[in-house]
Amino acid sequence: MIIGNEQNGGPKVYAVSEYNEDHPGGVDPLMKHAGGDADEGFEENQHSNDARKELKKYCIGKLDASAEE
């Protein structure tokens, strides 16, 4: 999934499938955004600083794409 925007360092790609069973909100929110842009949902749920730290473990790279892509 993709999380991030221009205000917080740009979009990054995360491989979170190993986190499915540990996600406090269950697997459904992760599956809903699998393979797509999860930034808005992530920010709307006001994840804690601890959640943001945990997320860093699953970052596999930055997304370098134009707005059209």
Backbone as CSV, one residue per row, in Angstrom:
resi,resn,N_x,N_y,N_z,CA_x,CA_y,CA_z,C_x,C_y,C_z
1,MET,0.828,-1.165,0.000,0.000,0.000,0.000,0.881,1.238,0.000
2,ILE,0.265,2.361,-0.330,0.984,3.628,-0.392,0.457,4.534,0.719
3,ILE,1.375,5.081,1.491,1.023,6.039,2.537,2.031,7.175,2.461
4,GLY,1.525,8.392,2.508,2.387,9.560,2.473,1.901,10.549,1.443
5,ASN,2.319,11.795,1.622,1.940,12.856,0.697,3.003,13.944,0.759
6,GLU,2.827,14.983,-0.017,3.831,16.037,-0.091,4.067,16.722,1.253
7,GLN,3.072,16.746,2.129,3.203,17.405,3.426,4.017,16.581,4.425
8,ASN,4.149,15.282,4.206,4.856,14.459,5.192,5.987,13.621,4.593
9,GLY,6.626,14.134,3.566,7.790,13.456,3.024,7.562,12.693,1.740
10,GLY,6.370,12.728,1.238,6.073,12.071,-0.029,5.566,10.654,0.144
11,PRO,4.953,10.137,-0.907,4.377,8.794,-0.836,5.458,7.707,-0.768
12,LYS,5.197,6.735,0.104,6.099,5.597,0.246,5.294,4.317,0.108
13,VAL,5.961,3.271,-0.312,5.321,1.969,-0.505,5.639,1.096,0.702
14,TYR,4.599,0.464,1.231,4.734,-0.382,2.412,4.216,-1.785,2.122
15,ALA,4.974,-2.786,2.525,4.559,-4.182,2.432,4.145,-4.606,3.838
16,VAL,2.855,-4.599,4.100,2.361,-4.825,5.460,1.697,-6.188,5.663
17,SER,1.805,-7.076,4.710,1.117,-8.360,4.851,1.562,-9.136,6.088
18,GLU,2.806,-8.963,6.506,3.283,-9.646,7.709,2.674,-9.048,8.976
19,TYR,2.067,-7.893,8.865,1.487,-7.189,10.008,-0.012,-7.460,10.159
20,ASN,-0.600,-8.154,9.191,-2.049,-8.373,9.180,-2.598,-8.856,10.512
21,GLU,-2.002,-9.850,11.091,-2.532,-10.440,12.325,-2.304,-9.547,13.548
22,ASP,-1.336,-8.653,13.483,-1.012,-7.792,14.623,-1.703,-6.430,14.569
23,HIS,-2.294,-6.084,13.437,-2.925,-4.765,13.289,-4.091,-4.634,14.268
24,PRO,-4.055,-3.613,15.140,-5.106,-3.460,16.154,-6.515,-3.325,15.570
25,GLY,-6.622,-2.806,14.362,-7.926,-2.633,13.728,-8.366,-3.838,12.917
26,GLY,-7.595,-4.920,12.989,-7.920,-6.114,12.219,-7.373,-6.040,10.800
27,VAL,-7.571,-7.086,10.066,-7.019,-7.190,8.725,-7.840,-6.409,7.690
28,ASP,-9.126,-6.195,7.946,-9.990,-5.567,6.945,-9.508,-4.206,6.452
29,PRO,-9.094,-3.284,7.332,-8.626,-1.992,6.817,-7.385,-2.133,5.938
30,LEU,-6.531,-3.085,6.257,-5.330,-3.289,5.449,-5.702,-3.870,4.081
31,MET,-6.606,-4.812,4.078,-7.013,-5.439,2.813,-7.781,-4.456,1.924
32,LYS,-8.518,-3.567,2.546,-9.285,-2.567,1.794,-8.365,-1.714,0.925
33,HIS,-7.156,-1.446,1.416,-6.228,-0.577,0.701,-5.056,-1.334,0.073
34,ALA,-5.105,-2.641,0.093,-4.009,-3.441,-0.469,-3.766,-3.068,-1.933
35,GLY,-2.523,-2.773,-2.242,-2.156,-2.435,-3.609,-2.540,-1.029,-4.034
36,GLY,-3.025,-0.221,-3.112,-3.476,1.105,-3.488,-3.042,2.184,-2.509
37,ASP,-3.654,3.341,-2.665,-3.324,4.514,-1.858,-4.110,4.476,-0.551
38,ALA,-3.409,4.336,0.562,-4.031,4.264,1.877,-3.784,5.517,2.702
39,ASP,-3.189,6.538,2.113,-2.805,7.729,2.869,-3.993,8.403,3.543
40,GLU,-5.050,8.628,2.813,-6.201,9.330,3.380,-6.799,8.543,4.550
41,GLY,-6.977,7.248,4.383,-7.509,6.418,5.456,-6.590,6.375,6.659
42,PHE,-5.292,6.306,6.412,-4.321,6.281,7.502,-4.388,7.566,8.311
43,GLU,-4.444,8.691,7.625,-4.487,9.984,8.308,-5.832,10.218,8.995
44,GLU,-6.923,9.792,8.390,-8.245,9.974,8.985,-8.368,9.231,10.314
45,ASN,-7.663,8.131,10.455,-7.734,7.336,11.675,-6.782,7.837,12.750
46,GLN,-6.137,8.934,12.501,-5.276,9.595,13.482,-4.363,8.613,14.217
47,HIS,-3.557,7.900,13.445,-2.622,6.935,14.031,-1.621,7.632,14.954
48,SER,-1.260,6.943,16.011,-0.340,7.474,17.011,1.089,7.522,16.481
49,ASN,1.959,8.187,17.247,3.385,8.201,16.890,3.963,6.791,16.939
50,ASP,3.481,5.973,17.870,3.937,4.575,17.934,3.553,3.820,16.670
51,ALA,2.344,4.056,16.170,1.896,3.407,14.935,2.767,3.853,13.759
52,ARG,3.125,5.112,13.728,3.969,5.631,12.647,5.377,5.035,12.721
53,LYS,5.875,4.831,13.938,7.174,4.170,14.105,7.114,2.732,13.605
54,GLU,6.049,2.032,13.967,5.853,0.641,13.544,5.774,0.561,12.025
55,LEU,5.095,1.515,11.418,4.930,1.529,9.968,6.274,1.580,9.242
56,LYS,7.228,2.312,9.808,8.539,2.456,9.168,9.213,1.115,8.911
57,LYS,8.926,0.123,9.739,9.514,-1.214,9.581,9.114,-1.869,8.259
58,TYR,7.996,-1.448,7.711,7.440,-2.096,6.532,7.644,-1.308,5.240
59,CYS,8.375,-0.193,5.325,8.629,0.634,4.143,9.601,-0.087,3.213
60,ILE,9.210,-0.189,1.948,10.088,-0.826,0.965,10.607,0.153,-0.083
61,GLY,10.175,1.414,-0.009,10.706,2.416,-0.930,9.788,3.602,-1.113
62,LYS,10.334,4.607,-1.778,9.559,5.800,-2.112,8.856,5.587,-3.449
63,LEU,7.708,6.193,-3.592,6.964,6.134,-4.843,7.311,7.370,-5.648
64,ASP,7.851,7.154,-6.828,8.213,8.251,-7.703,7.293,8.204,-8.911
65,ALA,6.166,8.878,-8.798,5.173,8.857,-9.875,4.574,10.239,-10.036
66,SER,4.141,10.529,-11.230,3.472,11.803,-11.479,2.047,11.726,-10.952
67,ALA,1.379,12.874,-10.858,-0.008,12.913,-10.379,-0.919,12.063,-11.272
68,GLU,-0.637,12.041,-12.571,-1.467,11.256,-13.506,-1.325,9.767,-13.253
69,GLU,-0.099,9.343,-12.883,0.131,7.913,-12.656,-0.544,7.466,-11.384
